[in-house]
Coordinates of C-alpha atoms (C1' of nucleotides) in Angstrom, one line a residue:
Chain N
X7 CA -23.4 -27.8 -15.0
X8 CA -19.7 -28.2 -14.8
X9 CA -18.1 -31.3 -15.5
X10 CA -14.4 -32.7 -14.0
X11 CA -13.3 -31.4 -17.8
X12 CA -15.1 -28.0 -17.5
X13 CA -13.0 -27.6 -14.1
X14 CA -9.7 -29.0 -15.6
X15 CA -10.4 -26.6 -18.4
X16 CA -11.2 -23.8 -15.6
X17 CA -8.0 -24.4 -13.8
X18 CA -5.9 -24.6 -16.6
X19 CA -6.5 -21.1 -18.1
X20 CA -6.4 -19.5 -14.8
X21 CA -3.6 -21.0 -14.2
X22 CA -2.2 -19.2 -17.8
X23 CA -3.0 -16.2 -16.7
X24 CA -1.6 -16.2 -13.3
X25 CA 1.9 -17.3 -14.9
X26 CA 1.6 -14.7 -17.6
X27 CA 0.7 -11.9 -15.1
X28 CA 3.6 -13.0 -13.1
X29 CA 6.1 -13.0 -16.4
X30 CA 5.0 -9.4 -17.3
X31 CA 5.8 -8.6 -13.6
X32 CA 9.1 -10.0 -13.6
X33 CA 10.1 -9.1 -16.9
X34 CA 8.2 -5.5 -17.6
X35 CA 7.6 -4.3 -13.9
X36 CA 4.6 -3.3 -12.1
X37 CA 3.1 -0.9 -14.3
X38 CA 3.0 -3.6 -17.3
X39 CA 0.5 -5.6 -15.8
X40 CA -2.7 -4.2 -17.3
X41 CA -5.6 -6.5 -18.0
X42 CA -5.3 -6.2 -21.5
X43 CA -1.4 -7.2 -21.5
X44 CA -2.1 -10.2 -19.2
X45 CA -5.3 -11.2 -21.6
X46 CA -3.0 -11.0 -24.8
X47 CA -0.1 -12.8 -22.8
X48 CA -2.0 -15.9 -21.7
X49 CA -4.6 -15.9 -25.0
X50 CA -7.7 -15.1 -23.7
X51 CA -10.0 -12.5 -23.4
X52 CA -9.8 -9.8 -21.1
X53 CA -13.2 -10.4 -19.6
X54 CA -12.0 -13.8 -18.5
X55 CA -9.9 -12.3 -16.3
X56 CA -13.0 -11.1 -14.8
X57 CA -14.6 -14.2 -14.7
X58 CA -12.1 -15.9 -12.9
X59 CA -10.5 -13.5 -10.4
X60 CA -13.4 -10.6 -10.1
X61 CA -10.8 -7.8 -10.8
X62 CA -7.9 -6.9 -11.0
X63 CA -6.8 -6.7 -7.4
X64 CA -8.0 -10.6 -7.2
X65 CA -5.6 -11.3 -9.9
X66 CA -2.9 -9.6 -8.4
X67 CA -3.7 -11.4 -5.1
X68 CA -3.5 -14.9 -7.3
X69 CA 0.0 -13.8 -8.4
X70 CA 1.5 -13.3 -5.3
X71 CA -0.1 -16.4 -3.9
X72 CA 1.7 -18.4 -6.8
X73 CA 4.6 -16.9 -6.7
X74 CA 4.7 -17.6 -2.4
X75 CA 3.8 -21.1 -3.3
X76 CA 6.6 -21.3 -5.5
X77 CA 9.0 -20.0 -3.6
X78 CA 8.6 -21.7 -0.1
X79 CA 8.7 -25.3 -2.5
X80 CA 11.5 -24.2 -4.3
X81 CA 13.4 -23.7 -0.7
X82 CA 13.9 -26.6 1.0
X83 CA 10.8 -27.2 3.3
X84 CA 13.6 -26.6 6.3
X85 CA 12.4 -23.3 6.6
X86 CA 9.4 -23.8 7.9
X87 CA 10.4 -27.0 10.0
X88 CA 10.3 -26.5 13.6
X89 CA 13.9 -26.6 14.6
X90 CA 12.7 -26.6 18.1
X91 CA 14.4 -23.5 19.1
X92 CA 12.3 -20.6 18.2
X93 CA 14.4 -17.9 18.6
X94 CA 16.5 -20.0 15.3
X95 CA 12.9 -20.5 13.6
X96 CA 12.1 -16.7 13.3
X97 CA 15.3 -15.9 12.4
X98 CA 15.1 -18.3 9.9
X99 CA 12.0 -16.6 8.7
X100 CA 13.1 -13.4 8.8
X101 CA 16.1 -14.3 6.6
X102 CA 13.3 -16.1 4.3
X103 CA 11.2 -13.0 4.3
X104 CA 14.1 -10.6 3.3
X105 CA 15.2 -12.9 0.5
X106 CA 12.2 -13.4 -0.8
X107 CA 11.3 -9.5 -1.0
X108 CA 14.7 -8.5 -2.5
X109 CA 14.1 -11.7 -5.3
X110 CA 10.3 -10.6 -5.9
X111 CA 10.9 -6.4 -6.0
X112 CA 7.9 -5.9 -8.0
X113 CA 5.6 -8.2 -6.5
X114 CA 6.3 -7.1 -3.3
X115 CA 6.6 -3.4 -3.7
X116 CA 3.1 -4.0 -5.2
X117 CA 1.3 -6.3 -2.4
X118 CA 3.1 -4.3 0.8
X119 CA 2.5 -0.6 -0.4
X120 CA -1.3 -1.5 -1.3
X121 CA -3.2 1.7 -0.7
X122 CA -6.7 1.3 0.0
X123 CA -8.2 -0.2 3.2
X124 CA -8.2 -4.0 3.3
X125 CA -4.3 -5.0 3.5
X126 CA -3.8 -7.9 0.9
X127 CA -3.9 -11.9 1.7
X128 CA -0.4 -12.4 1.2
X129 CA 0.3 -9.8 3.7
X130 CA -2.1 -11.4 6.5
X131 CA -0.9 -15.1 5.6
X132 CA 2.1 -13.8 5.9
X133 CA 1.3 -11.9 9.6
X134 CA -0.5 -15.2 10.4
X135 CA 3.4 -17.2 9.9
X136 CA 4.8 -14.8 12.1
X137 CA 2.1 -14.9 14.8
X138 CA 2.6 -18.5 15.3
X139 CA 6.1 -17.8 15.2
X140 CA 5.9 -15.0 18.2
X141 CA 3.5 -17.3 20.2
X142 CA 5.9 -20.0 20.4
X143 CA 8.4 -17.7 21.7
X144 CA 5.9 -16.1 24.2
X145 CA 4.8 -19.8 25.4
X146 CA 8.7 -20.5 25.9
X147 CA 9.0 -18.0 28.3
X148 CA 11.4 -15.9 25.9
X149 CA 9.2 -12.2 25.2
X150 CA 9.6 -9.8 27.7
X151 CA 7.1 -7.3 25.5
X152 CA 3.6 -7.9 24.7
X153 CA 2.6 -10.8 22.1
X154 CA 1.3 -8.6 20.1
X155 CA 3.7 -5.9 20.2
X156 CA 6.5 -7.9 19.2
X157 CA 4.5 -9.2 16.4
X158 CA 4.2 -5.6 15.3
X159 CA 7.5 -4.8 15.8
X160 CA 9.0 -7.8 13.7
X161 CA 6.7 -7.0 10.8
X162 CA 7.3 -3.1 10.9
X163 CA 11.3 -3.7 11.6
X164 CA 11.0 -6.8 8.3
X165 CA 8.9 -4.5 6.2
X166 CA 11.0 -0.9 6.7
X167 CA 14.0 -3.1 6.2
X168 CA 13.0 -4.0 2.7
X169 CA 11.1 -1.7 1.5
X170 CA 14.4 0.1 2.5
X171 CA 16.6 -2.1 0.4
X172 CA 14.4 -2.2 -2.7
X173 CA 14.7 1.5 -2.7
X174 CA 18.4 1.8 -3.8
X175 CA 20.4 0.6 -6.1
X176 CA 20.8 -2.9 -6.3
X177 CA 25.2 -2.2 -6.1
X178 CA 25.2 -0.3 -3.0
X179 CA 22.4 -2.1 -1.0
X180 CA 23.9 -2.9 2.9
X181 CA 23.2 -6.6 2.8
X182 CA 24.0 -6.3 6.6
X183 CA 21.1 -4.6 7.0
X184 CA 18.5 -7.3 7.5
X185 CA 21.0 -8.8 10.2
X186 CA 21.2 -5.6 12.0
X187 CA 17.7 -5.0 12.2
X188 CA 16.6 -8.5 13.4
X189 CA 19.3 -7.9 16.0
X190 CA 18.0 -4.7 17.2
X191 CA 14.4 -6.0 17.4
X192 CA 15.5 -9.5 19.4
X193 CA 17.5 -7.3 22.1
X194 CA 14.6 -5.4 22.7
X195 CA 11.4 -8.2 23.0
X196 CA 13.6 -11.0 24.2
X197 CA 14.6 -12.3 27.8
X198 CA 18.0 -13.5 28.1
X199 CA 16.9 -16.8 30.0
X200 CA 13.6 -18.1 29.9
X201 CA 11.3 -16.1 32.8
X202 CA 9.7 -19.5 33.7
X203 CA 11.7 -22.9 33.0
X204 CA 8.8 -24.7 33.6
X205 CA 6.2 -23.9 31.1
X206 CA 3.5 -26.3 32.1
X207 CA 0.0 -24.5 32.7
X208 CA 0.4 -24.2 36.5
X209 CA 3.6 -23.7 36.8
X210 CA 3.2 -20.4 35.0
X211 CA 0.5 -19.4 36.4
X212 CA 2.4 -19.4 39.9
X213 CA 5.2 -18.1 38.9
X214 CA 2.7 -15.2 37.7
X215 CA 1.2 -15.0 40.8
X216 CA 4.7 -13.6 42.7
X217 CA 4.6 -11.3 40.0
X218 CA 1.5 -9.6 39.9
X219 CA 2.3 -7.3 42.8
X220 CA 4.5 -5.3 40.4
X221 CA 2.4 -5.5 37.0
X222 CA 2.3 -1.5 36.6
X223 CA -1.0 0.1 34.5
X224 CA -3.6 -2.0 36.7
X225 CA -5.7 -0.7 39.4
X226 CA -5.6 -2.6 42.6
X227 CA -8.8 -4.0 42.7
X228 CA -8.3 -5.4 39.3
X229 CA -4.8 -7.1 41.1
X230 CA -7.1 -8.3 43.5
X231 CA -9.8 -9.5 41.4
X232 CA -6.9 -11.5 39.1
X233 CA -5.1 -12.9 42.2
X234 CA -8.4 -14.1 43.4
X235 CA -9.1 -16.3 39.8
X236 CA -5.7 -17.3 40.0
X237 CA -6.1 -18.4 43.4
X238 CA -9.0 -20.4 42.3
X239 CA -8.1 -22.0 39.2
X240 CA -4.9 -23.2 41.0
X241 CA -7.0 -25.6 43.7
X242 CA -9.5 -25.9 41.2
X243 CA -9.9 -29.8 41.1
X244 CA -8.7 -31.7 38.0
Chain K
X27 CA 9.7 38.7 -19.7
X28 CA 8.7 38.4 -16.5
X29 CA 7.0 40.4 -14.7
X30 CA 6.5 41.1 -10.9
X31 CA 2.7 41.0 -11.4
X32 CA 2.6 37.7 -13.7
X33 CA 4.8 35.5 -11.2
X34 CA 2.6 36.9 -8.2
X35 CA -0.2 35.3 -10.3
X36 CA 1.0 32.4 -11.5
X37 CA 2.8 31.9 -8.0
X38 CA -1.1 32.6 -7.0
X39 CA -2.9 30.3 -9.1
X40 CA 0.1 27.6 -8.5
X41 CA -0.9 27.7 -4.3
X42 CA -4.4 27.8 -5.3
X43 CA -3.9 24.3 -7.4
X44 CA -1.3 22.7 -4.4
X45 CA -4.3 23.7 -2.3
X46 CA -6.8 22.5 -4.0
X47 CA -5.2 18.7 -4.7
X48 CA -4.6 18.7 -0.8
X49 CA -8.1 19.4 -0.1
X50 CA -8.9 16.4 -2.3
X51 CA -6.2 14.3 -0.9
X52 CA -7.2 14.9 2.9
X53 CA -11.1 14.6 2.4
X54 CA -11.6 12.0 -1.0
X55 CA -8.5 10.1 -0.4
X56 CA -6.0 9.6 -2.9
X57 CA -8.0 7.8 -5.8
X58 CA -9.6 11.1 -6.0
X59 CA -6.8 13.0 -7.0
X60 CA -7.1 13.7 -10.8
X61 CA -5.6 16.1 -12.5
X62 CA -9.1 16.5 -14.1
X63 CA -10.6 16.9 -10.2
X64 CA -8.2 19.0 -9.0
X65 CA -8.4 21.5 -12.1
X66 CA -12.0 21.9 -11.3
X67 CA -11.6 22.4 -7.9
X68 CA -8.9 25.1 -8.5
X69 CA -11.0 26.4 -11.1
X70 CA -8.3 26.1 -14.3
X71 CA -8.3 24.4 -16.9
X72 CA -6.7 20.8 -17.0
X73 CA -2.9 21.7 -19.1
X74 CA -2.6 24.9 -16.6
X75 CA -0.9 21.7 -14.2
X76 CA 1.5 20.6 -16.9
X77 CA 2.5 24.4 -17.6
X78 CA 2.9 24.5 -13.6
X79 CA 4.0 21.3 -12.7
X80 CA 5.2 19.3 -15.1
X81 CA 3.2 16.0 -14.4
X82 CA 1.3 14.5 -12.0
X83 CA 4.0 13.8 -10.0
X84 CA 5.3 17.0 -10.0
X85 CA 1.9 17.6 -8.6
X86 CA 2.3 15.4 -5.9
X87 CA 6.0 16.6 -5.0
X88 CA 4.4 20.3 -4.6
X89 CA 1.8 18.7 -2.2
X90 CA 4.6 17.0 -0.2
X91 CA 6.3 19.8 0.0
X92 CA 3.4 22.3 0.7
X93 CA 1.7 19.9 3.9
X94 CA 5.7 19.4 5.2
X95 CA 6.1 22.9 5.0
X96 CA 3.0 23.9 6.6
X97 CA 3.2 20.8 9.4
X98 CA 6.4 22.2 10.8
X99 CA 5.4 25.7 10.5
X100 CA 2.4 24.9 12.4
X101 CA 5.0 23.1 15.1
X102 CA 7.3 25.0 17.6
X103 CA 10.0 25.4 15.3
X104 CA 11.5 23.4 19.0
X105 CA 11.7 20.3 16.5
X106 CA 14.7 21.3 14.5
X107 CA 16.1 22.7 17.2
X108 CA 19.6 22.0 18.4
X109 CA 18.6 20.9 22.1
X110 CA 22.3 20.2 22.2
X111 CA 21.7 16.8 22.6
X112 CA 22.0 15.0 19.7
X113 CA 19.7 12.0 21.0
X114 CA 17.4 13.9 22.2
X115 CA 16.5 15.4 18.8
X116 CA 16.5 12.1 16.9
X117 CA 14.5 11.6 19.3
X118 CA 11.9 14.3 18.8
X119 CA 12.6 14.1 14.9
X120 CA 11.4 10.3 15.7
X121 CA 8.2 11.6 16.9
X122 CA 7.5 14.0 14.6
X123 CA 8.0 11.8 11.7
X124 CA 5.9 9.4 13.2
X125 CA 2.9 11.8 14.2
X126 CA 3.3 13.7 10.5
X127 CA 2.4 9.7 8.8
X128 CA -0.3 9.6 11.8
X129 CA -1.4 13.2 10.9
X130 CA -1.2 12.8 6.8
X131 CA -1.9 9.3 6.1
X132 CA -3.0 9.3 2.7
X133 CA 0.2 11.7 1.4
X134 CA 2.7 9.4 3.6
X135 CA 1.2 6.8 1.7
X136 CA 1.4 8.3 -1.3
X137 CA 5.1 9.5 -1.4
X138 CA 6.8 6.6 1.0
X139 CA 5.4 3.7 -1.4
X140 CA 6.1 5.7 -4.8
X141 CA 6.6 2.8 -6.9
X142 CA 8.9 3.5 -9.6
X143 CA 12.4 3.9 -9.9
X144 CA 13.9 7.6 -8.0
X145 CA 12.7 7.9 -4.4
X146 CA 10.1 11.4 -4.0
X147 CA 11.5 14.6 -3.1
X148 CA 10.2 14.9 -0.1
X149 CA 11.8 11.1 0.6
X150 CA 15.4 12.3 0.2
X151 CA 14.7 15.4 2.2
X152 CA 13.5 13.7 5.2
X153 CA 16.8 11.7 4.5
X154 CA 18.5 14.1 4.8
X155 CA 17.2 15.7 8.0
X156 CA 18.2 12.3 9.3
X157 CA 21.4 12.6 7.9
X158 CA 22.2 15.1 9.4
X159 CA 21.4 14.2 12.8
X160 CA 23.1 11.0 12.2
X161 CA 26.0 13.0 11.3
X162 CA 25.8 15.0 14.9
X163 CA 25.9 11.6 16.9
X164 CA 28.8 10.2 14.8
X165 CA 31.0 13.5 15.6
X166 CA 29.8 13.0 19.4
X167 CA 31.0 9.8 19.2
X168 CA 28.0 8.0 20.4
X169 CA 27.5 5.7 17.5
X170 CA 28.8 2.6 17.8
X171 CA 27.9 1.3 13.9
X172 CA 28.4 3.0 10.9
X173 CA 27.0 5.9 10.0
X174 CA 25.3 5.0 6.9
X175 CA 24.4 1.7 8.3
X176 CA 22.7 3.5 11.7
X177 CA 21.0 5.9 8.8
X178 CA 19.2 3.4 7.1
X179 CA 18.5 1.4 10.5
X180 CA 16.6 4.6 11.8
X181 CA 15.0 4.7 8.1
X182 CA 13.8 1.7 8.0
X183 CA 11.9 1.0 11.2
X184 CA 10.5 4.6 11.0
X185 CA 8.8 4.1 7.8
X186 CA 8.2 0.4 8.7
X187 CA 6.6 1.6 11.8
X188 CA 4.2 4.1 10.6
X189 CA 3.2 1.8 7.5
X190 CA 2.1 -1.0 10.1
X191 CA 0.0 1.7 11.6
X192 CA -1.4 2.9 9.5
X193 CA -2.3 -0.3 8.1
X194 CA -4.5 -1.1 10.7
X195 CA -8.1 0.6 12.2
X196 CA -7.3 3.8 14.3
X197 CA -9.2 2.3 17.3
X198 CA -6.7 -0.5 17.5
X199 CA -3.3 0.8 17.1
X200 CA -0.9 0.3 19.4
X201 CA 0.6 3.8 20.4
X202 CA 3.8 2.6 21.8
X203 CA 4.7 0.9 19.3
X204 CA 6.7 3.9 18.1
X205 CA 8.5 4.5 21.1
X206 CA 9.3 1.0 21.0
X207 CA 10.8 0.6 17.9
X208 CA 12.8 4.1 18.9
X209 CA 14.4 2.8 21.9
X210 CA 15.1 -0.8 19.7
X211 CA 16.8 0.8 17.4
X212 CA 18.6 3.2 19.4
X213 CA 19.8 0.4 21.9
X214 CA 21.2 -1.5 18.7
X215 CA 23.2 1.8 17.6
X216 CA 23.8 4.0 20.8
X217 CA 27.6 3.3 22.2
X218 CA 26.0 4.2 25.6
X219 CA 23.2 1.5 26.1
X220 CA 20.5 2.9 28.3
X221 CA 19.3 1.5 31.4
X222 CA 16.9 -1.4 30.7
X223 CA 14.8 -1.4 34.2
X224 CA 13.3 -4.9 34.5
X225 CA 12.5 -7.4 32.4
X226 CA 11.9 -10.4 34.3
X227 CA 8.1 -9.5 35.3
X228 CA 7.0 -8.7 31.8
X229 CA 8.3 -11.6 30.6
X230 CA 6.4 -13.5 33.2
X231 CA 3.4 -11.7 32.5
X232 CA 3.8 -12.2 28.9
X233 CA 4.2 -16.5 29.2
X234 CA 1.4 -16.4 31.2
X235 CA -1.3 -14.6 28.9
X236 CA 0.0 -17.6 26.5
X237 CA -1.5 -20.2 29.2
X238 CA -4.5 -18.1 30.0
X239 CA -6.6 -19.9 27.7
X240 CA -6.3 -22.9 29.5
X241 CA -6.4 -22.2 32.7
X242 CA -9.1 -23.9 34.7
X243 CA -12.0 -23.1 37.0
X244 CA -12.4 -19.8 35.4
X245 CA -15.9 -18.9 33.1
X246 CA -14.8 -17.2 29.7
X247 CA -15.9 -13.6 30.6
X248 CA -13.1 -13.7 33.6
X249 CA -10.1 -14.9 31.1
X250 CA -11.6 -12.5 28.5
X251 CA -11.4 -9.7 31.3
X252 CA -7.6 -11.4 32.4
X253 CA -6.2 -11.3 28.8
X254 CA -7.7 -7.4 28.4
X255 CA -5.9 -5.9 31.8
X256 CA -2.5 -8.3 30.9
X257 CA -2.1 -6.8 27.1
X258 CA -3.0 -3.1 28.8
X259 CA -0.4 -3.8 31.4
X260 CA 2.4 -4.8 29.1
X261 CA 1.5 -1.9 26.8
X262 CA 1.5 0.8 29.5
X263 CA 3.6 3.3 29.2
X264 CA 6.5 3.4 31.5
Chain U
dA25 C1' 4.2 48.6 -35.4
dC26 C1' 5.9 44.2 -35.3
dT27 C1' 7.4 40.1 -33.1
dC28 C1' 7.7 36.8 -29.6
dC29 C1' 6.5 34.6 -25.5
dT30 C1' 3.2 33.4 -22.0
dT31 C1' -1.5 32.1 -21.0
dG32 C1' -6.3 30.2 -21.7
dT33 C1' -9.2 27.1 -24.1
dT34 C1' -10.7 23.4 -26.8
dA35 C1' -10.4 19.0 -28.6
dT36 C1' -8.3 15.0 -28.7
dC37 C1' -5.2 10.8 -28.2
dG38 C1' -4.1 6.4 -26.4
dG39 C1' -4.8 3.5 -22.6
dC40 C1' -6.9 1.9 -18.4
dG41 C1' -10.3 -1.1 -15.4
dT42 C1' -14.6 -2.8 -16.0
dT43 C1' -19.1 -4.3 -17.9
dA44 C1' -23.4 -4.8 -20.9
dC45 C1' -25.0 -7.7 -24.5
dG46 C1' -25.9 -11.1 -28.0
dG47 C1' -24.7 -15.4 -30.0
dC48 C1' -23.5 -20.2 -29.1
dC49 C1' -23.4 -24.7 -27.2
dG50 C1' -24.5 -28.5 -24.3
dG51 C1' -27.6 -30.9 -21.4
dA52 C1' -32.8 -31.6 -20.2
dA53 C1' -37.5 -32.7 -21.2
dC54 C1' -40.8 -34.8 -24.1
Chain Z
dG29 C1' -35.0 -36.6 -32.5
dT30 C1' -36.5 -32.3 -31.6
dT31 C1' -37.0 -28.5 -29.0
dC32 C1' -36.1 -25.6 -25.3
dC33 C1' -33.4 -23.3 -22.0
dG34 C1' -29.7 -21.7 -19.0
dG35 C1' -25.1 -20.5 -18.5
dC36 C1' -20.2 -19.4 -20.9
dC37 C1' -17.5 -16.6 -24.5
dG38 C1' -16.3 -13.0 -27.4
dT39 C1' -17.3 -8.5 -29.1
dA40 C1' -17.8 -4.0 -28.3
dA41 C1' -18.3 -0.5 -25.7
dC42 C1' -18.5 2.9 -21.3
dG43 C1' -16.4 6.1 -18.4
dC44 C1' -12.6 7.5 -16.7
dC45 C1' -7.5 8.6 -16.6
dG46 C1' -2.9 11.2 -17.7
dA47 C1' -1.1 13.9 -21.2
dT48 C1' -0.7 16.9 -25.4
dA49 C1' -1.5 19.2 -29.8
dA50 C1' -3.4 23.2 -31.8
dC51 C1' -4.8 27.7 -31.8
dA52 C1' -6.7 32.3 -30.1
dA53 C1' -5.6 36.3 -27.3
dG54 C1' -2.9 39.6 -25.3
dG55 C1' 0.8 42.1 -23.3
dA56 C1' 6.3 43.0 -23.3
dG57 C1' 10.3 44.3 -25.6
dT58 C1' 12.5 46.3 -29.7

DNA sequence: ACTCCTTGTTATCGGCGTTACGGCCGGAAC
DNA sequence: GTTCCGGCCGTAACGCCGATAACAAGGAGT
């Protein structure tokens, strides 16, 4: 049975081993961090490793977990902080994500480029921040392209632009690059005014209603069918 | 000395090798390429691919090169073609970029996340493709950024872009989402800004799928229904 | 004929991720 | 207090990998 010292204990050397996996990343780059190096590093057996994180992949995702935790504390917590303008907020974020990929290289070369099928925490904690980013702009009224779409297009744009900058010399990286992109993406997925002022349920929905005459892509018996719930949710009572 | 007989078979077993490791590539994935596997497969002995290629990566270069070489052979040679209109063939180059990461996913993995240090060959020759091009809308004067700058712009969100597909289930993947990052791009670096035809509806459309959920009066299958023909609406084609 | 260079073959090196196994230690039952 | 037993730890190993050394064989050039 494990006791609250057992657990300490527990915590402790994993803890040792994610900070010596992410000093041999740092320090001796991607290719340095073998199980065996990362055992020797934080004195303990390599099957420990094992123990504690299942593989190797589970370590890595432990590494880039700390060093995000790290990062976003060592930041002031502003970042995150809902300015109340969220057009500001993703930018914001989008200056937080560049920084932190060009100040990680290794960790993040190594968590966006993963290969094989399932894409790695980090990278859907990360999509997670940015959906909730995108859906406050979509429930202000600001997207003029699809929720989703614009989520995509931020993360390819954000991605690209790194991977991009990681890729050349660290002298002759265009630091106005990240700016541009952004730039390019907001022109093209935001309205210039908010499409509905008022962004109470109802209101929306009637403002929708004049609108879905011109929705293109949709037969017109699935127009009628949608103006027909609309119509009832609208003198639905309460 | 050479002679013509011995480079027609080395040239010989060398295609049957590159041939071999893409057979591999396309139908075991990338794990599966070994330089043990893909001596057995071409049916020489393991150091025959140092003699030939140097190392693994050299390997992988004459891959690259190989399925690039054979993709726009197997295209109109149209693609390369001087249209005379200089955004028209970034345009197409666009595409066929796109569908060749679409087409090839494991080798566009493969060479666009190559970890260490210099960039692949087959990298800095689609670089310079784009160069190229970039070059021909700079001398028409329809750049309105700098060259390098509109480069690495056009770099970026075209590897970012086919990354985040194919990053996610084929079922799933939003097809536009090329064309979209195109014309964001273009509109952010094109001195002639092309007509944008309407925004206000999307945006509309958009705010209100944000609401949908709470809309009254309306059973869960008809919002499920609602939320389907809105995201197929905003993702139709124009 | 002799030499040299290319090729084919075997065996091997060091390292990697991962795991099987046996001893050990601490709590449980009597 | 003694005995038993179940889970951790450390050792050693497995099965691969990329890469190379060493050597036999055989033809080209002089």
């Amino acid at each position: 049975m494990l006791t609250t010292q057992d657990t300490a204990s527990r915590d402790d050397v994993r803890a040792g081993i994610v900070a010596a996996a992410t000093r041999l990343l740092r320090e001796k780059g991607a290719n340095a961090v073998t199980t065996r190096a990362v055992a020797q590093a934080a004195g303990v057996q390599a099957p420990t490793i094992y123990r504690l994180f299942g593989d190797k992949d589970g370590l890595i995702d432990a590494v880039a977990e700390h060093v995000m935790a790290s990062y976003v504390s060592g930041k002031s917590i502003a970042a995150d902080a809902a300015t109340g303008d969220p057009v500001a907020d993703l930018r914001s974020g989008w200056r937080a994500h560049v920084e932190f990929g060009l100040t990680n290289p290794e960790l993040y070369a190594l968590i966006a480029t993963r290969g094989s099928g399932a894409p790695s925490p980090a990278t859907v904690a990360g999509l997670d921040v940015l959906r909730r980013r995108v859906r406050r702009l979509a429930a202000a009224g600001l997207l003029r392209v699809d929720e989703e779409r614009a989520l995509l297009m931020i993360h390819s744009a954000g991605n690209g632009t790194v991977l991009t900058l990681l890729g050349m010399p660290t002298d002759q990286r265009d630091l106005g690059l990240g700016e541009a992109m952004l730039e390019a993406v907001l022109t093209s997925i935001l309205a210039t005014t908010p499409a509905t002022p008022d962004t109470t349920t109802n209101a929306v929905a009637v403002t929708f209603a004049t609108v879905l005459p011109d929705l293109p892509g949709l037969t017109d018996a699935e127009r009628a069918l949608m103006a027909e719930w609309l119509h009832r949710s609208l003198t639905h009572p309460t």
